[in-house]
């Protein structure tokens, strides 16, 4: 089985994109193929219909940061595809993840003194068909360095920057969306930020086009901090850690958000509730043991199989198509105190490969 490519990208926004497209041409092609099928299976949309939906976001992207457009144009040229195709990949959440369809990611952050370092981690659970498109990017642009795991062609996702700021992603289901900034470009804007305060202002108050939870954390100036922010096109609500831990799955937990969006527009999957309660159990058990939480404890949490098939660590259902099934494709564990990131490819209980990232070099 092939392993995730690790690409070091630098230069202008366009040059970074072109390197991405050229060196991950195969992964971009996999993404295009996978999402064309997914849009059809889950939304009954042709690729060209999806492209037209994605184009509705261009004006906002241009207003927010023209370099996002430049980087996507570079990816397209490097991969020898249309700009509109890359734009559509970056708007995939707005196209495919509204309505009744569900996926399952579990994110968690733990801060000192409960833990030895400031941690931010998650499982990324998605379609088996899309695992072959995964890439890791080490981006050096202007005054920002980013280590990020993403899908070929998508320029924003899960990771951290050299300021010790990290972000995790949990899709939230509603039937509400807008023509503002797509989720994945919002994630990139978070990673382009110097601190949590700047990052949250880039995404809150209806700035993001579909519903998503972003769990952010940072260890800066000897002050570890975590923030959970539930976002939708019409409202946002945030919660800081008061107990030195935060966690989230794939449904709205904020009463304010549920009231604003209206209950009949909110989709809650049974598996999301089960995973959230299980993560709470695991955290409470660790706290009661009075032992300091470290990255091995967090890895064990994310490898948990309790309540299968709705477990935190999810495995393939051999009776389901790879275009509709959901598995744990990778796990990221960020140590924001030391500004390092551990990537576990595949399920964390038995990963295909492990990668370790710093802002000096990457080790395998």
mmCIF file of C-alpha atoms in Angstrom:
data_model
loop_
_atom_site.group_PDB
_atom_site.id
_atom_site.type_symbol
_atom_site.label_atom_id
_atom_site.label_comp_id
_atom_site.label_asym_id
_atom_site.label_seq_id
_atom_site.Cartn_x
_atom_site.Cartn_y
_atom_site.Cartn_z
ATOM 1 C CA UNK A 1 0.000 0.000 0.000
ATOM 2 C CA UNK A 2 1.368 3.419 -0.950
ATOM 3 C CA UNK A 3 2.211 5.908 1.791
ATOM 4 C CA UNK A 4 1.262 9.553 2.139
ATOM 5 C CA UNK A 5 3.467 11.916 0.146
ATOM 6 C CA UNK A 6 5.181 14.654 2.149
ATOM 7 C CA UNK A 7 5.685 17.809 0.061
ATOM 8 C CA UNK A 8 7.764 20.859 0.990
ATOM 9 C CA UNK A 9 6.313 23.932 -0.733
ATOM 10 C CA UNK A 10 7.656 27.487 -0.828
ATOM 11 C CA UNK A 11 7.545 30.711 -2.826
ATOM 12 C CA UNK A 12 4.597 32.848 -3.885
ATOM 13 C CA UNK A 13 1.027 31.631 -3.430
ATOM 14 C CA UNK A 14 0.897 30.621 -7.098
ATOM 15 C CA UNK A 15 4.266 28.834 -6.890
ATOM 16 C CA UNK A 16 3.189 26.935 -3.777
ATOM 17 C CA UNK A 17 0.043 25.842 -5.577
ATOM 18 C CA UNK A 18 1.907 24.823 -8.722
ATOM 19 C CA UNK A 19 4.338 22.679 -6.720
ATOM 20 C CA UNK A 20 1.361 21.066 -4.947
ATOM 21 C CA UNK A 21 -0.368 20.313 -8.249
ATOM 22 C CA UNK A 22 2.750 19.057 -10.030
ATOM 23 C CA UNK A 23 4.120 16.852 -7.246
ATOM 24 C CA UNK A 24 0.696 15.533 -6.175
ATOM 25 C CA UNK A 25 -0.802 15.256 -9.651
ATOM 26 C CA UNK A 26 -1.913 11.679 -9.041
ATOM 27 C CA UNK A 27 -3.533 12.559 -5.691
ATOM 28 C CA UNK A 28 -5.363 15.509 -7.265
ATOM 29 C CA UNK A 29 -6.703 13.149 -9.938
ATOM 30 C CA UNK A 30 -7.847 10.731 -7.216
ATOM 31 C CA UNK A 31 -9.667 13.575 -5.433
ATOM 32 C CA UNK A 32 -11.425 14.653 -8.612
ATOM 33 C CA UNK A 33 -12.518 11.094 -9.368
ATOM 34 C CA UNK A 34 -13.642 10.385 -5.802
ATOM 35 C CA UNK A 35 -15.633 13.589 -5.367
ATOM 36 C CA UNK A 36 -17.252 13.330 -8.775
ATOM 37 C CA UNK A 37 -18.653 9.960 -7.695
ATOM 38 C CA UNK A 38 -19.473 11.177 -4.176
ATOM 39 C CA UNK A 39 -21.403 14.228 -5.440
ATOM 40 C CA UNK A 40 -23.422 11.956 -7.690
ATOM 41 C CA UNK A 41 -24.088 9.223 -5.099
ATOM 42 C CA UNK A 42 -24.916 11.566 -2.222
ATOM 43 C CA UNK A 43 -26.388 14.648 -3.897
ATOM 44 C CA UNK A 44 -27.347 13.443 -7.381
ATOM 45 C CA UNK A 45 -25.158 16.215 -8.818
ATOM 46 C CA UNK A 46 -23.041 15.983 -11.947
ATOM 47 C CA UNK A 47 -19.511 17.371 -11.758
ATOM 48 C CA UNK A 48 -20.457 20.387 -13.876
ATOM 49 C CA UNK A 49 -23.405 21.132 -11.595
ATOM 50 C CA UNK A 50 -21.008 21.010 -8.641
ATOM 51 C CA UNK A 51 -18.642 23.391 -10.469
ATOM 52 C CA UNK A 52 -21.449 25.932 -10.875
ATOM 53 C CA UNK A 53 -22.181 25.751 -7.138
ATOM 54 C CA UNK A 54 -18.502 26.259 -6.316
ATOM 55 C CA UNK A 55 -18.287 29.362 -8.518
ATOM 56 C CA UNK A 56 -20.767 31.099 -6.212
ATOM 57 C CA UNK A 57 -17.961 31.475 -3.639
ATOM 58 C CA UNK A 58 -15.439 33.271 -5.866
ATOM 59 C CA UNK A 59 -16.434 36.833 -4.961
ATOM 60 C CA UNK A 60 -16.074 36.196 -1.227
ATOM 61 C CA UNK A 61 -12.749 34.399 -1.641
ATOM 62 C CA UNK A 62 -11.446 37.368 -3.622
ATOM 63 C CA UNK A 63 -12.580 39.767 -0.885
ATOM 64 C CA UNK A 64 -11.024 37.675 1.902
ATOM 65 C CA UNK A 65 -7.629 36.794 0.416
ATOM 66 C CA UNK A 66 -6.719 36.825 -3.283
ATOM 67 C CA UNK A 67 -3.761 34.546 -2.527
ATOM 68 C CA UNK A 68 -6.225 31.698 -1.974
ATOM 69 C CA UNK A 69 -7.343 32.086 -5.596
ATOM 70 C CA UNK A 70 -3.730 32.348 -6.767
ATOM 71 C CA UNK A 71 -2.747 29.177 -4.945
ATOM 72 C CA UNK A 72 -5.717 27.253 -6.353
ATOM 73 C CA UNK A 73 -4.814 28.504 -9.845
ATOM 74 C CA UNK A 74 -1.285 27.211 -9.272
ATOM 75 C CA UNK A 75 -2.582 23.798 -8.200
ATOM 76 C CA UNK A 76 -4.702 23.632 -11.351
ATOM 77 C CA UNK A 77 -1.788 24.509 -13.626
ATOM 78 C CA UNK A 78 0.565 22.111 -11.850
ATOM 79 C CA UNK A 79 -1.932 19.254 -12.080
ATOM 80 C CA UNK A 80 -3.013 20.160 -15.651
ATOM 81 C CA UNK A 81 -6.680 20.586 -14.735
ATOM 82 C CA UNK A 82 -9.087 23.529 -14.765
ATOM 83 C CA UNK A 83 -9.072 26.178 -12.049
ATOM 84 C CA UNK A 84 -12.802 25.492 -11.610
ATOM 85 C CA UNK A 85 -12.056 21.850 -10.791
ATOM 86 C CA UNK A 86 -9.697 22.820 -7.961
ATOM 87 C CA UNK A 87 -12.160 25.442 -6.707
ATOM 88 C CA UNK A 88 -14.826 22.721 -6.573
ATOM 89 C CA UNK A 89 -12.600 20.441 -4.485
ATOM 90 C CA UNK A 90 -12.069 23.292 -2.027
ATOM 91 C CA UNK A 91 -15.839 23.816 -1.784
ATOM 92 C CA UNK A 92 -16.555 20.116 -1.348
ATOM 93 C CA UNK A 93 -18.044 20.542 2.146
ATOM 94 C CA UNK A 94 -20.565 23.083 0.868
ATOM 95 C CA UNK A 95 -21.512 20.796 -2.031
ATOM 96 C CA UNK A 96 -21.507 17.353 -0.422
ATOM 97 C CA UNK A 97 -21.898 17.814 3.313
ATOM 98 C CA UNK A 98 -25.167 19.656 3.692
ATOM 99 C CA UNK A 99 -28.434 17.792 4.124
ATOM 100 C CA UNK A 100 -28.729 14.346 5.667
ATOM 101 C CA UNK A 101 -25.310 12.822 5.014
ATOM 102 C CA UNK A 102 -22.957 12.167 7.918
ATOM 103 C CA UNK A 103 -19.313 11.474 8.524
ATOM 104 C CA UNK A 104 -17.463 11.058 11.786
ATOM 105 C CA UNK A 105 -14.423 12.827 13.190
ATOM 106 C CA UNK A 106 -13.517 13.069 16.866
ATOM 107 C CA UNK A 107 -11.326 15.936 18.103
ATOM 108 C CA UNK A 108 -9.833 16.670 21.512
ATOM 109 C CA UNK A 109 -7.549 19.194 23.174
ATOM 110 C CA UNK A 110 -5.877 18.846 26.574
ATOM 111 C CA UNK A 111 -3.921 21.576 28.338
ATOM 112 C CA UNK A 112 -1.449 21.633 31.259
ATOM 113 C CA UNK A 113 -1.609 20.918 34.149
ATOM 114 C CA UNK A 114 -3.770 17.935 33.125
ATOM 115 C CA UNK A 115 -1.206 17.142 30.436
ATOM 116 C CA UNK A 116 2.542 17.467 30.122
ATOM 117 C CA UNK A 117 2.186 19.590 26.954
ATOM 118 C CA UNK A 118 -0.554 21.497 25.119
ATOM 119 C CA UNK A 119 -2.174 18.900 22.843
ATOM 120 C CA UNK A 120 -4.635 19.067 19.971
ATOM 121 C CA UNK A 121 -5.635 15.866 18.186
ATOM 122 C CA UNK A 122 -8.275 14.211 16.069
ATOM 123 C CA UNK A 123 -9.348 11.263 13.989
ATOM 124 C CA UNK A 124 -10.257 12.109 10.405
ATOM 125 C CA UNK A 125 -12.995 9.728 9.335
ATOM 126 C CA UNK A 126 -14.018 9.753 5.697
ATOM 127 C CA UNK A 127 -14.640 7.664 2.597
ATOM 128 C CA UNK A 128 -12.202 4.801 1.910
ATOM 129 C CA UNK A 129 -12.141 5.941 -1.726
ATOM 130 C CA UNK A 130 -10.500 9.213 -0.698
ATOM 131 C CA UNK A 131 -7.644 7.828 1.422
ATOM 132 C CA UNK A 132 -5.435 7.411 -1.663
ATOM 133 C CA UNK A 133 -5.556 11.188 -2.217
ATOM 134 C CA UNK A 134 -4.049 12.144 1.166
ATOM 135 C CA UNK A 135 -0.916 14.325 1.204
ATOM 136 C CA UNK A 136 1.075 16.156 3.878
ATOM 137 C CA UNK A 137 2.207 19.703 3.115
ATOM 138 C CA UNK A 138 5.065 21.656 4.682
ATOM 139 C CA UNK A 139 4.379 25.218 3.537
ATOM 140 C CA UNK A 140 6.793 28.130 3.859
ATOM 141 C CA UNK A 141 5.179 31.362 2.667
ATOM 142 C CA UNK A 142 6.207 34.870 3.698
ATOM 143 C CA UNK A 143 6.256 34.901 7.505
ATOM 144 C CA UNK A 144 4.225 31.724 8.019
ATOM 145 C CA UNK A 145 5.224 28.066 8.152
ATOM 146 C CA UNK A 146 2.473 25.440 8.150
ATOM 147 C CA UNK A 147 2.464 21.649 8.584
ATOM 148 C CA UNK A 148 -0.833 20.294 7.287
ATOM 149 C CA UNK A 149 -2.476 17.041 6.264
ATOM 150 C CA UNK A 150 -4.976 17.424 3.429
ATOM 151 C CA UNK A 151 -6.430 15.870 0.279
ATOM 152 C CA UNK A 152 -4.846 16.373 -3.133
ATOM 153 C CA UNK A 153 -5.994 19.722 -4.541
ATOM 154 C CA UNK A 154 -7.411 21.074 -1.264
ATOM 155 C CA UNK A 155 -5.306 23.931 0.134
ATOM 156 C CA UNK A 156 -6.616 24.057 3.706
ATOM 157 C CA UNK A 157 -7.315 21.404 6.321
ATOM 158 C CA UNK A 158 -5.940 20.074 9.633
ATOM 159 C CA UNK A 159 -2.576 21.085 11.042
ATOM 160 C CA UNK A 160 -0.519 23.678 12.871
ATOM 161 C CA UNK A 161 1.817 26.582 12.193
ATOM 162 C CA UNK A 162 5.144 27.749 13.610
ATOM 163 C CA UNK A 163 3.324 30.100 16.007
ATOM 164 C CA UNK A 164 2.138 26.994 17.867
ATOM 165 C CA UNK A 165 -1.437 27.459 16.584
ATOM 166 C CA UNK A 166 -3.324 24.344 15.493
ATOM 167 C CA UNK A 167 -6.803 23.596 14.188
ATOM 168 C CA UNK A 168 -8.989 20.482 13.976
ATOM 169 C CA UNK A 169 -12.152 19.967 11.948
ATOM 170 C CA UNK A 170 -15.548 18.410 12.676
ATOM 171 C CA UNK A 171 -18.278 18.624 10.052
ATOM 172 C CA UNK A 172 -21.711 19.633 11.387
ATOM 173 C CA UNK A 173 -24.884 18.824 9.503
ATOM 174 C CA UNK A 174 -27.564 21.371 8.670
ATOM 175 C CA UNK A 175 -29.395 22.248 5.471
ATOM 176 C CA UNK A 176 -28.163 25.855 5.702
ATOM 177 C CA UNK A 177 -25.353 27.207 3.551
ATOM 178 C CA UNK A 178 -24.280 30.499 1.977
ATOM 179 C CA UNK A 179 -21.937 31.826 -0.719
ATOM 180 C CA UNK A 180 -19.296 33.014 1.744
ATOM 181 C CA UNK A 181 -15.900 31.387 2.439
ATOM 182 C CA UNK A 182 -15.798 27.571 2.029
ATOM 183 C CA UNK A 183 -14.854 25.604 5.142
ATOM 184 C CA UNK A 184 -11.493 24.376 3.858
ATOM 185 C CA UNK A 185 -10.388 27.851 2.854
ATOM 186 C CA UNK A 186 -11.478 29.024 6.299
ATOM 187 C CA UNK A 187 -9.193 26.385 7.818
ATOM 188 C CA UNK A 188 -6.315 27.730 5.731
ATOM 189 C CA UNK A 189 -7.058 31.250 6.957
ATOM 190 C CA UNK A 190 -6.849 29.953 10.528
ATOM 191 C CA UNK A 191 -3.443 28.436 9.788
ATOM 192 C CA UNK A 192 -2.352 31.724 8.212
ATOM 193 C CA UNK A 193 -2.993 33.454 11.573
ATOM 194 C CA UNK A 194 -0.549 34.303 14.350
ATOM 195 C CA UNK A 195 -2.871 33.577 17.292
ATOM 196 C CA UNK A 196 -6.301 32.260 18.249
ATOM 197 C CA UNK A 197 -7.807 35.733 18.537
ATOM 198 C CA UNK A 198 -6.907 36.565 14.939
ATOM 199 C CA UNK A 199 -7.971 33.117 13.741
ATOM 200 C CA UNK A 200 -11.431 33.154 15.290
ATOM 201 C CA UNK A 201 -12.250 36.575 13.858
ATOM 202 C CA UNK A 202 -11.519 35.234 10.378
ATOM 203 C CA UNK A 203 -14.206 32.556 10.660
ATOM 204 C CA UNK A 204 -16.873 33.642 13.190
ATOM 205 C CA UNK A 205 -20.135 35.585 12.695
ATOM 206 C CA UNK A 206 -21.339 33.952 9.487
ATOM 207 C CA UNK A 207 -18.063 34.194 7.559
ATOM 208 C CA UNK A 208 -18.033 30.455 6.743
ATOM 209 C CA UNK A 209 -20.367 29.065 4.073
ATOM 210 C CA UNK A 210 -21.467 25.834 5.767
ATOM 211 C CA UNK A 211 -21.617 24.439 9.276
ATOM 212 C CA UNK A 212 -18.460 23.176 10.933
ATOM 213 C CA UNK A 213 -16.776 22.913 14.301
ATOM 214 C CA UNK A 214 -13.224 24.198 14.587
ATOM 215 C CA UNK A 215 -11.249 23.225 17.652
ATOM 216 C CA UNK A 216 -8.224 25.526 17.914
ATOM 217 C CA UNK A 217 -5.377 25.458 20.390
ATOM 218 C CA UNK A 218 -2.097 27.271 20.923
ATOM 219 C CA UNK A 219 0.822 27.403 23.318
ATOM 220 C CA UNK A 220 2.286 30.880 23.108
ATOM 221 C CA UNK A 221 4.165 32.996 25.681
ATOM 222 C CA UNK A 222 3.886 30.181 28.264
ATOM 223 C CA UNK A 223 0.097 30.460 28.082
ATOM 224 C CA UNK A 224 -1.634 27.350 26.646
ATOM 225 C CA UNK A 225 -5.111 28.047 25.317
ATOM 226 C CA UNK A 226 -7.856 26.076 23.562
ATOM 227 C CA UNK A 227 -11.033 27.335 21.917
ATOM 228 C CA UNK A 228 -13.958 25.425 20.450
ATOM 229 C CA UNK A 229 -16.087 27.336 17.972
ATOM 230 C CA UNK A 230 -19.240 26.015 16.320
ATOM 231 C CA UNK A 231 -19.797 27.853 13.051
ATOM 232 C CA UNK A 232 -22.696 28.226 10.661
ATOM 233 C CA UNK A 233 -23.595 30.727 7.931
ATOM 234 C CA UNK A 234 -25.995 32.481 10.308
ATOM 235 C CA UNK A 235 -24.299 32.413 13.711
ATOM 236 C CA UNK A 236 -21.340 31.123 15.736
ATOM 237 C CA UNK A 237 -20.745 30.221 19.366
ATOM 238 C CA UNK A 238 -17.442 29.648 21.103
ATOM 239 C CA UNK A 239 -16.303 27.955 24.288
ATOM 240 C CA UNK A 240 -12.923 28.246 25.948
ATOM 241 C CA UNK A 241 -11.509 25.517 28.115
ATOM 242 C CA UNK A 242 -12.117 26.092 31.813
ATOM 243 C CA UNK A 243 -11.298 22.530 32.831
ATOM 244 C CA UNK A 244 -8.160 22.232 30.665
ATOM 245 C CA UNK A 245 -9.819 20.000 28.080
ATOM 246 C CA UNK A 246 -12.243 20.300 25.154
ATOM 247 C CA UNK A 247 -13.621 17.688 22.757
ATOM 248 C CA UNK A 248 -16.121 17.530 19.899
ATOM 249 C CA UNK A 249 -17.701 15.217 17.335
ATOM 250 C CA UNK A 250 -20.227 15.915 14.561
ATOM 251 C CA UNK A 251 -23.284 17.586 16.027
ATOM 252 C CA UNK A 252 -24.104 20.993 17.490
ATOM 253 C CA UNK A 253 -23.658 21.046 21.265
ATOM 254 C CA UNK A 254 -24.348 24.749 21.810
ATOM 255 C CA UNK A 255 -27.928 25.493 22.850
ATOM 256 C CA UNK A 256 -27.538 28.939 21.291
ATOM 257 C CA UNK A 257 -26.612 27.418 17.940
ATOM 258 C CA UNK A 258 -29.483 24.953 18.032
ATOM 259 C CA UNK A 259 -31.928 27.773 18.744
ATOM 260 C CA UNK A 260 -30.507 30.028 16.034
ATOM 261 C CA UNK A 261 -30.498 27.337 13.380
ATOM 262 C CA UNK A 262 -33.845 25.870 14.503
ATOM 263 C CA UNK A 263 -34.141 22.274 15.611
ATOM 264 C CA UNK A 264 -35.690 21.024 12.362
ATOM 265 C CA UNK A 265 -32.638 22.162 10.378
ATOM 266 C CA UNK A 266 -30.117 20.395 12.642
ATOM 267 C CA UNK A 267 -29.016 16.842 11.833
ATOM 268 C CA UNK A 268 -27.783 14.692 14.728
ATOM 269 C CA UNK A 269 -26.344 11.252 14.007
ATOM 270 C CA UNK A 270 -26.480 8.572 16.687
ATOM 271 C CA UNK A 271 -22.800 7.742 16.114
ATOM 272 C CA UNK A 272 -21.746 11.331 16.855
ATOM 273 C CA UNK A 273 -23.484 11.346 20.234
ATOM 274 C CA UNK A 274 -21.991 7.951 21.125
ATOM 275 C CA UNK A 275 -18.443 9.037 20.233
ATOM 276 C CA UNK A 276 -18.779 12.279 22.174
ATOM 277 C CA UNK A 277 -19.938 10.481 25.311
ATOM 278 C CA UNK A 278 -17.182 7.907 24.962
ATOM 279 C CA UNK A 279 -14.500 10.597 24.639
ATOM 280 C CA UNK A 280 -15.845 12.241 27.794
ATOM 281 C CA UNK A 281 -15.613 8.875 29.584
ATOM 282 C CA UNK A 282 -12.017 8.378 28.496
ATOM 283 C CA UNK A 283 -10.989 11.862 29.600
ATOM 284 C CA UNK A 284 -12.716 11.525 32.976
ATOM 285 C CA UNK A 285 -11.085 8.139 33.596
ATOM 286 C CA UNK A 286 -7.659 9.612 32.893
ATOM 287 C CA UNK A 287 -8.288 12.591 35.169
ATOM 288 C CA UNK A 288 -9.487 10.338 37.992
ATOM 289 C CA UNK A 289 -6.313 8.265 37.706
ATOM 290 C CA UNK A 290 -4.389 11.432 38.667
ATOM 291 C CA UNK A 291 -1.720 10.608 36.091
ATOM 292 C CA UNK A 292 -0.436 13.293 33.750
ATOM 293 C CA UNK A 293 -1.906 12.929 30.261
ATOM 294 C CA UNK A 294 0.659 12.582 27.473
ATOM 295 C CA UNK A 295 0.568 11.855 23.742
ATOM 296 C CA UNK A 296 0.427 8.092 24.337
ATOM 297 C CA UNK A 297 -2.726 8.478 26.419
ATOM 298 C CA UNK A 298 -4.317 10.609 23.700
ATOM 299 C CA UNK A 299 -3.351 8.067 21.065
ATOM 300 C CA UNK A 300 -5.011 5.363 23.167
ATOM 301 C CA UNK A 301 -8.204 7.448 23.363
ATOM 302 C CA UNK A 302 -8.268 7.844 19.582
ATOM 303 C CA UNK A 303 -7.664 4.082 19.142
ATOM 304 C CA UNK A 304 -10.733 3.196 21.208
ATOM 305 C CA UNK A 305 -13.123 0.578 19.757
ATOM 306 C CA UNK A 306 -15.879 0.759 22.362
ATOM 307 C CA UNK A 307 -19.373 0.834 20.789
ATOM 308 C CA UNK A 308 -18.279 -0.516 17.396
ATOM 309 C CA UNK A 309 -19.242 0.226 14.641
ATOM 310 C CA UNK A 310 -19.786 3.711 16.143
ATOM 311 C CA UNK A 311 -16.394 3.757 17.831
ATOM 312 C CA UNK A 312 -13.848 6.573 17.845
ATOM 313 C CA UNK A 313 -11.458 4.392 15.805
ATOM 314 C CA UNK A 314 -13.516 3.239 12.832
ATOM 315 C CA UNK A 315 -12.856 0.333 10.484
ATOM 316 C CA UNK A 316 -14.160 -0.582 7.066
ATOM 317 C CA UNK A 317 -17.603 -2.108 6.609
ATOM 318 C CA UNK A 318 -17.021 -4.711 3.895
ATOM 319 C CA UNK A 319 -20.722 -4.698 3.035
ATOM 320 C CA UNK A 320 -20.700 -0.988 2.100
ATOM 321 C CA UNK A 321 -19.359 0.827 -0.967
ATOM 322 C CA UNK A 322 -16.048 2.680 -0.515
ATOM 323 C CA UNK A 323 -17.841 5.804 -1.739
ATOM 324 C CA UNK A 324 -20.364 5.832 1.128
ATOM 325 C CA UNK A 325 -18.613 3.947 3.950
ATOM 326 C CA UNK A 326 -16.691 5.849 6.650
ATOM 327 C CA UNK A 327 -13.360 4.780 8.141
ATOM 328 C CA UNK A 328 -10.640 6.428 10.209
ATOM 329 C CA UNK A 329 -8.227 7.489 7.464
ATOM 330 C CA UNK A 330 -5.657 9.145 9.698
ATOM 331 C CA UNK A 331 -4.999 10.590 13.137
ATOM 332 C CA UNK A 332 -3.115 13.786 13.920
ATOM 333 C CA UNK A 333 -1.662 14.501 17.378
ATOM 334 C CA UNK A 334 -0.192 17.996 17.715
ATOM 335 C CA UNK A 335 2.132 18.977 20.546
ATOM 336 C CA UNK A 336 1.735 22.752 20.415
ATOM 337 C CA UNK A 337 4.195 23.364 23.228
ATOM 338 C CA UNK A 338 7.041 21.899 21.190
ATOM 339 C CA UNK A 339 5.385 22.748 17.827
ATOM 340 C CA UNK A 340 5.486 19.180 16.564
ATOM 341 C CA UNK A 341 2.897 17.011 14.839
ATOM 342 C CA UNK A 342 2.505 13.237 14.741
ATOM 343 C CA UNK A 343 0.584 11.792 11.783
ATOM 344 C CA UNK A 344 -0.688 8.211 11.936
ATOM 345 C CA UNK A 345 -1.781 6.976 8.524
ATOM 346 C CA UNK A 346 -4.762 4.629 8.762
ATOM 347 C CA UNK A 347 -6.345 3.566 12.038
ATOM 348 C CA UNK A 348 -4.244 4.566 15.076
ATOM 349 C CA UNK A 349 -4.671 1.112 16.612
ATOM 350 C CA UNK A 350 -2.562 -0.318 13.766
ATOM 351 C CA UNK A 351 -1.288 2.478 11.522
ATOM 352 C CA UNK A 352 0.132 1.898 8.065
ATOM 353 C CA UNK A 353 2.894 4.392 8.784
ATOM 354 C CA UNK A 354 3.814 7.087 11.303
ATOM 355 C CA UNK A 355 5.242 10.513 10.462
ATOM 356 C CA UNK A 356 6.750 13.142 12.745
ATOM 357 C CA UNK A 357 6.794 16.816 11.735
ATOM 358 C CA UNK A 358 8.669 19.762 13.154
ATOM 359 C CA UNK A 359 9.354 23.162 11.648
ATOM 360 C CA UNK A 360 12.978 22.287 11.018
ATOM 361 C CA UNK A 361 12.573 18.985 9.218
ATOM 362 C CA UNK A 362 10.258 16.030 8.875
ATOM 363 C CA UNK A 363 11.194 12.573 10.083
ATOM 364 C CA UNK A 364 9.594 9.276 9.128
#
